[in-house]
Amino acid sequence: MSTYRVSGKGRVDHNRPVRFTFNGENFEGRQGDTLASALLANGVHLIGRSFKYHRPRGFLSAGSEEPNALVGVNRGVGRAEPNTRATVLEIFDGLNTVSQNHWPSLKRDVGAINDPLYMLFSAGFYYKTFMWPKSFWNKVYEPIIRGAAGLGKSPAVPDPDTYASRYAHCDVLVVGSGPAGLVAALEAGKSGAKVILVDESPEFGGSLLGEPDAEINHLSAWDWLLETNAALAAMKNVTLLNRTTAIGYYHQNFVGLCQRLTDHLSELPDGAPRERLWKVRAKQVVLAQGSIEKPLVFDGNDRPGVMLAGSARVYLNRYGVKVGNLPVVVTSHDSAWLAAFDMAQAGAKVAAIVDIRARVPNYFVKRARALGIETLCGWTISGTKGRHRVTSVRVNPVSAGGHVGPARTIACDALLMSGGWTPSVHLFSHTKGKLDWSDERQMFLPGARTEDSRCAGAGNGKFGLEESLMEGASAGAAAAIDAGFSASAGSYSVEGEVLCIGASNRELPSDRSASWAKAFVDFQNDVTAKDIRLAVREGFKSIEHIKRYTTTGMATDQGKTSNMNGLSIASDAVKRPSPSVGLTTFRPPYTPTTFGAFAGYNRGDLFEVTRKTAIDSWAEEKGAVYEPVSLWRRAWYFSKQGEDMHQAVARECRATRQSLGMFDASTLGKIEIVGPDAAEFMNRMYTNAWTKLAPGRLRYGLLLGEDGFIRDDGVIGRLSTDRFHVTTTTGGAARVLAMMEDYLQTEWPDLKVWLTSTTEQWAVIALNGPNARKLIEPLVEGIDLANEAFPHMSVAEGRICGVPTRLFRVSFTGELGFEVNVPARYGRAVWEALYDAGRKYGITPYGTETMHVLRAEKGYIIVGQDTDGTVTPEDASLAWAIGKTKPDFVGKRSLTRPDMLMADRKQLVGLLTSDPKTVLEEGAQIVLDPNQKVPMKMVGHVTSSYWSETLGRSIALAIVEGGRAKEGQTVHVPMPDKTHSAEIVGMVFVDPENKRLNV
């Protein structure tokens, strides 16, 4: 039995040993241990090396705020993970862990040479050291820096684990299961509200797990925990999520949670995900995240064996582990005295309690003397000794004037420190909630909130157990009431509580020159107090600038244990109050989160999700060949037996021009624009005029960017005076909606308009060809399809095949055309009904390649293929789509720039090759003189090129400098086989009079 394990103490199962390895050495812990508590039970304090100086480091804390104890974990092939916090890593049989950032071994590290050379690595040294000679940067400095950067080793093989994700909604979300969080969830749950309670620990209880002395409602703390947890588990309206970290708090009470599902298991269940990312939308949020103990800043405060007093108490009471047999306590806060008392009662000989305050409540001094503990009030600690574990501390009396007296050395095997407690306000800060500075308590507290939330307990500055319980109960009841339920807060009484107070301190006074002292503020990034003072001397006054110059608070712990000390030292250095120096920004995630959790299901074949229409399965059954279009899978062509692509497309083109073709156009982006100002909004966004467009009519819409270049286009229907059905290109749907939202929210917030993406709500079936009307006429109800009643560019709502439809009379082929919009759930059924009814007309389904050919024959452009981000409406022969009398629209001013009006701009034209059988390559460059010297002057390029079955020859569209003025001229297109000649012609190759549209 280890001399550090206290038999029968704590919440671990002493009858269930767990075997694991650390750096190849076998160890034994207990079921319920973390790696940290198990190693400490075995007397292991040295856990790793620091980032910059490679100094030996041990455990500082017992929670997720830990900056030092980062280890590599190997759970099998492909399951290697660096930088795992040993303080939250639950051990299991077979766990294999290693320390990091050293070579060749943890105890003998070559990198430790940086420690005695620390004067060369002061704050900002990399900005100064690597500036000369400049030529060395790429060849010398950068490779060295990259080689030294980082702590652990990245995995070298794909991650075999799976990761899940889930959306959830609740009335009240409670973050943190300490005393305040538990009663908040309990009171909200009693109201009948749907409650989710989350905590990053395997057990609910928070601080009570490590501080079991008090009684709550006449029950011992742990008995009360048992009763309360049982009550919560019995409520069907309460969801309990342990091992779950709230990693980010976003707008409108959207909170991200990361749940660890299998990391604590020795054998993984088949198919079980490793982690689950919860995306929770809550009506009300209660933040009960507790507080974080502050380290003290003194010379040698980073040695293994130097840790937070509250964490030592957690290791003892929760895990049954003494962190030392001969500890010394140094503090400026009462709570560390309680840790000393617990250690003494567990059999440790506490050598001394050093309190930098001259006056300490008499109760603590009397109890310490009763336990045989020496008390040194009004003393400071000025140094430590010990390489791989602290062996002694140097303490000094401090006079009323701040003068440090002669040193005294005290032997120890652990040093427990406490500089008070800091409320955990990280999630509250994610919402841009205002933080208020308490000068009396030297801490930031939650202030004005921006979301439907409230803070309770130690996270709100209520450090007393009874006041924390009462505030938590009030917060839970109030949250339930605000969520629409009837609730009242219960009453909680506490007996045996010792209230703790204390003052916050900056860097402790020392008997050693500050220039030589290594008093660490940020343990993970090796930032010392003198680094912060140096930054101030070099002109950095804002804490954000100091943070970046020194890297304090920029490690993976995000400064949980360093930010407040860094702020205090900076405040002292600049001689200004802490609030005026500023507070660094807290950003999600709250703790490091795996990429796998964020990726979720989006990996492998699901990395880029293939979107399919409601009609896709029918096309697959008919042997469609597919191509990717944006994120969609679309039928490219339908090949019959023995046909190649050229033959299939030719057949589909002939059938559509001669009789009837059908095409799945469901992938088109669709946006519903609704509101009394909908027409005005359309008028401002699109080049065309919309206010006078009558309901029931369609119009081609052209969308520009601020630069005046074409961004998107589509046919838009006005369904009523306040409602538009907007279509966009398949690839532009999300981009256009985002652009609209941006303008609506930032430029025209006064407009009463609502935007809704309906792309996936409608299945769209395009019917084209001379027999299109004959097909749908007997199947349509409520719409007169006569040419006079329903002309080209009309829209009407009715029914088709018995289901609701928005019927567009529009064509992207130049033939008589209709687009049948039906709710997506009816898409395949309506498609099959139309296909069966159309057999007598030889109906032919066609794919995207045929669609491209048919539209190119009519000179209809495809944004993104025939445009390249530098094409204006005039360049594309679309000037007719610009409202000439409109005072303004997006991009209008840019159209008048001199460079937009130049005659030699590249313009869209048609091309006919001299050899009708030659199909030009899309993207091929165009030259005027094929005999000019290399490099030749390119005047344009081919944008679209096809074989036209209708014309019996090839056709192409191209962008050419001054193209329209060159109509009738010959240009040349170099291709791999030879240089081909082509004549510049108009863009419309088939039916320029549009007679087919009105057949």
PDB file of N, CA, C and O in Angstrom, residues 89-110:
ATOM      1  N   LEU A  89      -8.322  12.817 -16.815  1.00  0.00           N
ATOM      2  CA  LEU A  89      -8.266  11.546 -17.523  1.00  0.00           C
ATOM      3  C   LEU A  89      -8.556  10.406 -16.562  1.00  0.00           C
ATOM      4  O   LEU A  89      -7.767  10.124 -15.650  1.00  0.00           O
ATOM      5  N   GLU A  90      -9.689   9.737 -16.722  1.00  0.00           N
ATOM      6  CA  GLU A  90     -10.047   8.611 -15.869  1.00  0.00           C
ATOM      7  C   GLU A  90      -9.224   7.380 -16.262  1.00  0.00           C
ATOM      8  O   GLU A  90      -9.108   7.057 -17.439  1.00  0.00           O
ATOM      9  N   ILE A  91      -8.670   6.714 -15.279  1.00  0.00           N
ATOM     10  CA  ILE A  91      -7.842   5.548 -15.590  1.00  0.00           C
ATOM     11  C   ILE A  91      -8.727   4.324 -15.812  1.00  0.00           C
ATOM     12  O   ILE A  91      -9.851   4.237 -15.304  1.00  0.00           O
ATOM     13  N   PHE A  92      -8.202   3.382 -16.577  1.00  0.00           N
ATOM     14  CA  PHE A  92      -8.858   2.099 -16.801  1.00  0.00           C
ATOM     15  C   PHE A  92      -7.765   1.064 -17.042  1.00  0.00           C
ATOM     16  O   PHE A  92      -6.622   1.402 -17.346  1.00  0.00           O
ATOM     17  N   ASP A  93      -8.102  -0.197 -16.914  1.00  0.00           N
ATOM     18  CA  ASP A  93      -7.119  -1.263 -17.091  1.00  0.00           C
ATOM     19  C   ASP A  93      -6.521  -1.191 -18.493  1.00  0.00           C
ATOM     20  O   ASP A  93      -7.254  -1.175 -19.489  1.00  0.00           O
ATOM     21  N   GLY A  94      -5.193  -1.147 -18.546  1.00  0.00           N
ATOM     22  CA  GLY A  94      -4.506  -1.124 -19.829  1.00  0.00           C
ATOM     23  C   GLY A  94      -4.207   0.261 -20.348  1.00  0.00           C
ATOM     24  O   GLY A  94      -3.630   0.394 -21.438  1.00  0.00           O
ATOM     25  N   LEU A  95      -4.580   1.301 -19.613  1.00  0.00           N
ATOM     26  CA  LEU A  95      -4.299   2.668 -20.061  1.00  0.00           C
ATOM     27  C   LEU A  95      -2.787   2.855 -20.218  1.00  0.00           C
ATOM     28  O   LEU A  95      -2.012   2.516 -19.328  1.00  0.00           O
ATOM     29  N   ASN A  96      -2.401   3.414 -21.349  1.00  0.00           N
ATOM     30  CA  ASN A  96      -0.982   3.617 -21.665  1.00  0.00           C
ATOM     31  C   ASN A  96      -0.748   5.105 -21.868  1.00  0.00           C
ATOM     32  O   ASN A  96      -1.299   5.710 -22.790  1.00  0.00           O
ATOM     33  N   THR A  97       0.070   5.710 -21.002  1.00  0.00           N
ATOM     34  CA  THR A  97       0.297   7.152 -21.071  1.00  0.00           C
ATOM     35  C   THR A  97       1.791   7.453 -21.075  1.00  0.00           C
ATOM     36  O   THR A  97       2.601   6.672 -20.568  1.00  0.00           O
ATOM     37  N   VAL A  98       2.135   8.602 -21.646  1.00  0.00           N
ATOM     38  CA  VAL A  98       3.534   9.038 -21.690  1.00  0.00           C
ATOM     39  C   VAL A  98       3.597  10.531 -21.405  1.00  0.00           C
ATOM     40  O   VAL A  98       2.653  11.270 -21.663  1.00  0.00           O
ATOM     41  N   SER A  99       4.732  10.969 -20.867  1.00  0.00           N
ATOM     42  CA  SER A  99       4.963  12.397 -20.673  1.00  0.00           C
ATOM     43  C   SER A  99       5.428  13.013 -21.983  1.00  0.00           C
ATOM     44  O   SER A  99       5.756  12.309 -22.944  1.00  0.00           O
ATOM     45  N   GLN A 100       5.498  14.344 -22.029  1.00  0.00           N
ATOM     46  CA  GLN A 100       5.733  15.057 -23.290  1.00  0.00           C
ATOM     47  C   GLN A 100       6.848  16.092 -23.156  1.00  0.00           C
ATOM     48  O   GLN A 100       7.250  16.465 -22.063  1.00  0.00           O
ATOM     49  N   ASN A 101       7.293  16.552 -24.307  1.00  0.00           N
ATOM     50  CA  ASN A 101       8.188  17.711 -24.414  1.00  0.00           C
ATOM     51  C   ASN A 101       9.543  17.485 -23.744  1.00  0.00           C
ATOM     52  O   ASN A 101      10.019  18.329 -22.989  1.00  0.00           O
ATOM     53  N   HIS A 102      10.159  16.351 -24.018  1.00  0.00           N
ATOM     54  CA  HIS A 102      11.495  16.093 -23.487  1.00  0.00           C
ATOM     55  C   HIS A 102      12.216  15.085 -24.387  1.00  0.00           C
ATOM     56  O   HIS A 102      11.600  14.364 -25.167  1.00  0.00           O
ATOM     57  N   TRP A 103      13.550  15.071 -24.250  1.00  0.00           N
ATOM     58  CA  TRP A 103      14.397  14.083 -24.927  1.00  0.00           C
ATOM     59  C   TRP A 103      15.752  14.033 -24.248  1.00  0.00           C
ATOM     60  O   TRP A 103      16.303  15.085 -23.897  1.00  0.00           O
ATOM     61  N   PRO A 104      16.282  12.877 -23.964  1.00  0.00           N
ATOM     62  CA  PRO A 104      15.770  11.546 -24.296  1.00  0.00           C
ATOM     63  C   PRO A 104      14.783  10.980 -23.280  1.00  0.00           C
ATOM     64  O   PRO A 104      14.098  10.012 -23.558  1.00  0.00           O
ATOM     65  N   SER A 105      14.748  11.563 -22.051  1.00  0.00           N
ATOM     66  CA  SER A 105      13.829  11.044 -21.052  1.00  0.00           C
ATOM     67  C   SER A 105      13.277  12.188 -20.228  1.00  0.00           C
ATOM     68  O   SER A 105      13.759  13.324 -20.285  1.00  0.00           O
ATOM     69  N   LEU A 106      12.273  11.866 -19.411  1.00  0.00           N
ATOM     70  CA  LEU A 106      11.627  12.897 -18.599  1.00  0.00           C
ATOM     71  C   LEU A 106      12.589  13.469 -17.564  1.00  0.00           C
ATOM     72  O   LEU A 106      12.644  14.689 -17.358  1.00  0.00           O
ATOM     73  N   LYS A 107      13.349  12.620 -16.923  1.00  0.00           N
ATOM     74  CA  LYS A 107      14.250  13.107 -15.865  1.00  0.00           C
ATOM     75  C   LYS A 107      15.538  13.698 -16.431  1.00  0.00           C
ATOM     76  O   LYS A 107      16.165  14.537 -15.789  1.00  0.00           O
ATOM     77  N   ARG A 108      15.947  13.239 -17.597  1.00  0.00           N
ATOM     78  CA  ARG A 108      17.182  13.741 -18.208  1.00  0.00           C
ATOM     79  C   ARG A 108      16.834  14.324 -19.579  1.00  0.00           C
ATOM     80  O   ARG A 108      16.816  13.613 -20.571  1.00  0.00           O
ATOM     81  N   ASP A 109      16.549  15.599 -19.592  1.00  0.00           N
ATOM     82  CA  ASP A 109      16.053  16.267 -20.798  1.00  0.00           C
ATOM     83  C   ASP A 109      17.097  17.254 -21.308  1.00  0.00           C
ATOM     84  O   ASP A 109      17.492  18.183 -20.599  1.00  0.00           O
ATOM     85  N   VAL A 110      17.551  17.025 -22.552  1.00  0.00           N
ATOM     86  CA  VAL A 110      18.551  17.903 -23.145  1.00  0.00           C
ATOM     87  C   VAL A 110      18.025  19.333 -23.244  1.00  0.00           C
ATOM     88  O   VAL A 110      18.767  20.310 -23.084  1.00  0.00           O
TER      89      VAL A 110
END
